[in-house]
PDB file of C-alpha atoms and ligand atoms in Angstrom:
ATOM      1  CA  MET A 149      10.673  -1.340   9.350  1.00  0.00           C
ATOM      2  CA  ASN A 150       8.986   1.022   6.892  1.00  0.00           C
ATOM      3  CA  ILE A 151       5.812   0.054   5.074  1.00  0.00           C
ATOM      4  CA  TYR A 152       4.785   1.483   1.701  1.00  0.00           C
ATOM      5  CA  LEU A 153       1.165   1.266   0.564  1.00  0.00           C
ATOM      6  CA  ASP A 154      -0.523   1.388  -2.778  1.00  0.00           C
ATOM      7  CA  ILE A 155      -4.297   2.009  -2.730  1.00  0.00           C
ATOM      8  CA  ASP A 156      -6.059   1.035  -5.981  1.00  0.00           C
ATOM      9  CA  GLY A 157      -6.076  -2.709  -6.566  1.00  0.00           C
ATOM     10  CA  THR A 158      -4.192  -3.250  -3.307  1.00  0.00           C
ATOM     11  CA  MET A 159      -6.585  -2.057  -0.579  1.00  0.00           C
ATOM     12  CA  ILE A 160      -9.528  -1.167  -2.817  1.00  0.00           C
ATOM     13  CA  HIS A 161     -10.785  -3.410  -5.615  1.00  0.00           C
ATOM     14  CA  GLU A 162     -10.482  -2.089  -9.154  1.00  0.00           C
ATOM     15  CA  ASP A 163     -11.117  -3.399 -12.677  1.00  0.00           C
ATOM     16  CA  HIS A 164     -13.871  -5.823 -11.841  1.00  0.00           C
ATOM     17  CA  TRP A 165     -17.570  -5.115 -12.369  1.00  0.00           C
ATOM     18  CA  ASP A 166     -18.945  -6.684  -9.192  1.00  0.00           C
ATOM     19  CA  THR A 167     -16.283  -5.666  -6.701  1.00  0.00           C
ATOM     20  CA  GLU A 168     -15.064  -2.377  -8.212  1.00  0.00           C
ATOM     21  CA  ASN A 169     -14.700   0.316  -5.578  1.00  0.00           C
ATOM     22  CA  GLN A 170     -15.131  -2.004  -2.611  1.00  0.00           C
ATOM     23  CA  ALA A 171     -12.721  -2.337   0.235  1.00  0.00           C
ATOM     24  CA  ALA A 172     -10.627  -5.497   0.213  1.00  0.00           C
ATOM     25  CA  ALA A 173     -11.663  -8.110   2.767  1.00  0.00           C
ATOM     26  CA  GLY A 174      -9.756  -7.540   5.986  1.00  0.00           C
ATOM     27  CA  LEU A 175      -8.889  -3.912   5.247  1.00  0.00           C
ATOM     28  CA  ALA A 176      -9.614  -2.847   8.840  1.00  0.00           C
ATOM     29  CA  GLU A 177      -7.469  -5.681  10.254  1.00  0.00           C
ATOM     30  CA  PHE A 178      -4.706  -4.753   7.832  1.00  0.00           C
ATOM     31  CA  ILE A 179      -4.780  -1.057   8.874  1.00  0.00           C
ATOM     32  CA  ILE A 180      -4.703  -2.064  12.562  1.00  0.00           C
ATOM     33  CA  ALA A 181      -1.780  -4.436  11.916  1.00  0.00           C
ATOM     34  CA  LEU A 182       0.175  -1.493  10.490  1.00  0.00           C
ATOM     35  CA  ARG A 183       0.089   0.371  13.822  1.00  0.00           C
ATOM     36  CA  PRO A 184       3.587  -0.658  15.013  1.00  0.00           C
ATOM     37  CA  HIS A 185       5.139   0.319  11.678  1.00  0.00           C
ATOM     38  CA  ASN A 186       6.305   3.523  10.089  1.00  0.00           C
ATOM     39  CA  THR A 187       3.920   3.665   7.137  1.00  0.00           C
ATOM     40  CA  TYR A 188       3.926   5.690   3.900  1.00  0.00           C
ATOM     41  CA  TRP A 189       1.650   6.172   0.902  1.00  0.00           C
ATOM     42  CA  LEU A 190       3.097   4.911  -2.354  1.00  0.00           C
ATOM     43  CA  THR A 191       0.206   5.591  -4.699  1.00  0.00           C
ATOM     44  CA  THR A 192      -0.521   7.755  -7.728  1.00  0.00           C
ATOM     45  CA  HIS A 193      -2.873   9.663  -5.395  1.00  0.00           C
ATOM     46  CA  CYS A 194       0.183  10.992  -3.568  1.00  0.00           C
ATOM     47  CA  ARG A 195       3.393  11.701  -5.402  1.00  0.00           C
ATOM     48  CA  ASP A 196       3.957  15.334  -4.485  1.00  0.00           C
ATOM     49  CA  GLY A 197       4.259  14.966  -0.727  1.00  0.00           C
ATOM     50  CA  ASN A 198       0.626  15.921  -0.065  1.00  0.00           C
ATOM     51  CA  PRO A 199      -1.276  13.220   1.890  1.00  0.00           C
ATOM     52  CA  GLU A 200      -4.735  14.849   1.594  1.00  0.00           C
ATOM     53  CA  ARG A 201      -6.012  12.892  -1.410  1.00  0.00           C
ATOM     54  CA  PRO A 202      -5.119   9.375  -0.146  1.00  0.00           C
ATOM     55  CA  ARG A 203      -6.554  10.281   3.254  1.00  0.00           C
ATOM     56  CA  GLU A 204      -9.811  11.428   1.716  1.00  0.00           C
ATOM     57  CA  ILE A 205     -10.092   8.257  -0.400  1.00  0.00           C
ATOM     58  CA  MET A 206      -9.221   5.789   2.354  1.00  0.00           C
ATOM     59  CA  LYS A 207     -11.537   7.350   4.926  1.00  0.00           C
ATOM     60  CA  ARG A 208     -14.456   6.338   2.685  1.00  0.00           C
ATOM     61  CA  PHE A 209     -13.455   2.712   3.152  1.00  0.00           C
ATOM     62  CA  VAL A 210     -12.581   2.406   6.829  1.00  0.00           C
ATOM     63  CA  PRO A 211     -14.748   3.054   9.903  1.00  0.00           C
ATOM     64  CA  PRO A 212     -14.328   6.395  11.724  1.00  0.00           C
ATOM     65  CA  GLU A 213     -12.408   4.767  14.580  1.00  0.00           C
ATOM     66  CA  LEU A 214      -9.597   4.019  12.127  1.00  0.00           C
ATOM     67  CA  HIS A 215      -9.377   7.507  10.631  1.00  0.00           C
ATOM     68  CA  ALA A 216      -6.555   8.440  12.998  1.00  0.00           C
ATOM     69  CA  ASP A 217      -4.593   5.470  11.619  1.00  0.00           C
ATOM     70  CA  ILE A 218      -5.096   6.807   8.104  1.00  0.00           C
ATOM     71  CA  ASP A 219      -3.925  10.281   9.176  1.00  0.00           C
ATOM     72  CA  ARG A 220      -0.738   8.760  10.574  1.00  0.00           C
ATOM     73  CA  ILE A 221       0.374   7.439   7.157  1.00  0.00           C
ATOM     74  CA  LYS A 222       3.034   9.705   5.690  1.00  0.00           C
ATOM     75  CA  PRO A 223       3.340  11.047   2.157  1.00  0.00           C
ATOM     76  CA  THR A 224       6.131  10.323  -0.320  1.00  0.00           C
ATOM     77  CA  VAL A 225       7.523  12.207  -3.272  1.00  0.00           C
ATOM     78  CA  TRP A 226       8.196  10.359  -6.536  1.00  0.00           C
ATOM     79  CA  ASP A 227       7.864  10.936 -10.243  1.00  0.00           C
ATOM     80  CA  THR A 228       7.929   8.068 -12.734  1.00  0.00           C
ATOM     81  CA  MET A 229       8.868   5.065 -10.598  1.00  0.00           C
ATOM     82  CA  LYS A 230       7.477   4.391  -7.148  1.00  0.00           C
ATOM     83  CA  THR A 231      10.903   3.150  -6.080  1.00  0.00           C
ATOM     84  CA  GLN A 232      11.937   6.826  -6.116  1.00  0.00           C
ATOM     85  CA  GLY A 233       9.667   7.400  -3.119  1.00  0.00           C
ATOM     86  CA  ILE A 234      11.293   4.650  -1.022  1.00  0.00           C
ATOM     87  CA  ASP A 235      13.887   5.304   1.698  1.00  0.00           C
ATOM     88  CA  TRP A 236      16.639   2.874   0.677  1.00  0.00           C
ATOM     89  CA  SER A 237      18.577   3.332   3.911  1.00  0.00           C
ATOM     90  CA  ARG A 238      15.992   1.227   5.779  1.00  0.00           C
ATOM     91  CA  ASP A 239      14.283  -2.146   5.660  1.00  0.00           C
ATOM     92  CA  PHE A 240      10.813  -2.029   4.176  1.00  0.00           C
ATOM     93  CA  ILE A 241       7.890  -3.920   2.732  1.00  0.00           C
ATOM     94  CA  TRP A 242       6.077  -2.351  -0.196  1.00  0.00           C
ATOM     95  CA  PHE A 243       2.555  -3.630  -0.928  1.00  0.00           C
ATOM     96  CA  ASP A 244       1.315  -3.063  -4.479  1.00  0.00           C
ATOM     97  CA  ASN A 245      -0.795  -4.830  -7.107  1.00  0.00           C
ATOM     98  CA  ASP A 246       1.176  -3.506 -10.043  1.00  0.00           C
ATOM     99  CA  ILE A 247       4.955  -3.476  -9.794  1.00  0.00           C
ATOM    100  CA  SER A 248       6.747  -2.806 -13.067  1.00  0.00           C
ATOM    101  CA  PRO A 249       9.736  -4.865 -14.280  1.00  0.00           C
ATOM    102  CA  PHE A 250      11.969  -1.824 -13.678  1.00  0.00           C
ATOM    103  CA  GLU A 251      10.701  -1.491 -10.129  1.00  0.00           C
ATOM    104  CA  TRP A 252      11.254  -5.228  -9.497  1.00  0.00           C
ATOM    105  CA  GLU A 253      14.772  -4.865 -10.794  1.00  0.00           C
ATOM    106  CA  LYS A 254      15.421  -2.089  -8.299  1.00  0.00           C
ATOM    107  CA  ILE A 255      13.949  -4.166  -5.446  1.00  0.00           C
ATOM    108  CA  GLU A 256      16.165  -7.107  -6.397  1.00  0.00           C
ATOM    109  CA  GLN A 257      19.201  -4.829  -6.073  1.00  0.00           C
ATOM    110  CA  GLY A 258      18.185  -3.944  -2.516  1.00  0.00           C
ATOM    111  CA  THR A 259      19.053  -5.812   0.663  1.00  0.00           C
ATOM    112  CA  GLU A 260      17.286  -8.868   2.042  1.00  0.00           C
ATOM    113  CA  GLY A 261      15.153  -6.689   4.326  1.00  0.00           C
ATOM    114  CA  GLN A 262      13.915  -4.585   1.432  1.00  0.00           C
ATOM    115  CA  GLN A 263      10.996  -6.356  -0.163  1.00  0.00           C
ATOM    116  CA  ALA A 264       7.926  -5.888  -2.294  1.00  0.00           C
ATOM    117  CA  ILE A 265       4.814  -8.031  -1.963  1.00  0.00           C
ATOM    118  CA  GLU A 266       2.519  -8.141  -4.958  1.00  0.00           C
ATOM    119  CA  VAL A 267      -1.132  -8.095  -3.945  1.00  0.00           C
ATOM    120  CA  ASN A 268      -3.627  -9.748  -6.290  1.00  0.00           C
ATOM    121  CA  LEU A 269      -7.150  -9.314  -4.950  1.00  0.00           C
ATOM    122  CA  LYS A 270      -8.635 -10.991  -8.019  1.00  0.00           C
ATOM    123  CA  LEU A 271      -6.796 -14.248  -7.382  1.00  0.00           C
ATOM    124  CA  ASN A 272      -6.830 -13.944  -3.613  1.00  0.00           C
ATOM    125  CA  PRO A 273      -9.550 -11.612  -2.281  1.00  0.00           C
ATOM    126  CA  LYS A 274      -8.475 -12.354   1.307  1.00  0.00           C
ATOM    127  CA  GLN A 275      -4.805 -11.537   0.785  1.00  0.00           C
ATOM    128  CA  LEU A 276      -4.839  -8.483   3.100  1.00  0.00           C
ATOM    129  CA  LEU A 277      -6.201 -10.627   5.913  1.00  0.00           C
ATOM    130  CA  GLU A 278      -3.412 -13.147   5.356  1.00  0.00           C
ATOM    131  CA  ILE A 279      -0.822 -10.367   5.320  1.00  0.00           C
ATOM    132  CA  ALA A 280      -2.220  -8.877   8.534  1.00  0.00           C
ATOM    133  CA  ARG A 281      -2.006 -12.275  10.245  1.00  0.00           C
ATOM    134  CA  ASP A 282       1.127 -13.785   8.741  1.00  0.00           C
ATOM    135  CA  VAL A 283       3.392 -10.940   7.611  1.00  0.00           C
ATOM    136  CA  LEU A 284       2.700  -7.958   9.867  1.00  0.00           C
ATOM    137  CA  SER A 285       1.952  -9.694  13.157  1.00  0.00           C
TER     138      SER A 285
HETATM  139 MG1  LIG B 533      -2.458  -0.183  -7.661  1.00  0.00          MG
END
């Protein structure tokens, strides 16, 4: 199964004065739980196939022993909709805090094994931990 990862608002808090720019609870566990999966960036920090920017950002938020896991995550190429960066010939889970109605529509047209999970760290700050334990394990 392929995994697609957003960064801002999904793994790193955004838009909130007291948690802005902090790693989500359980980020390290989440990154470790991704190890068996073929994982891709699906973030505005990487839409041209260059993984350098997301790597640089994420390495600020995970301990050095997990940097190799960050380097293993592959880039995607997309333009206006993140669904353009997805390989539709395979099952996947896409984690994102901000999926547009158009993108949802596309996901709904996919197969049962092609899913998106909306992350909301404001409502559920421990969501990554739950995903690591319940979805990825
Ligand atoms: Mg986001």
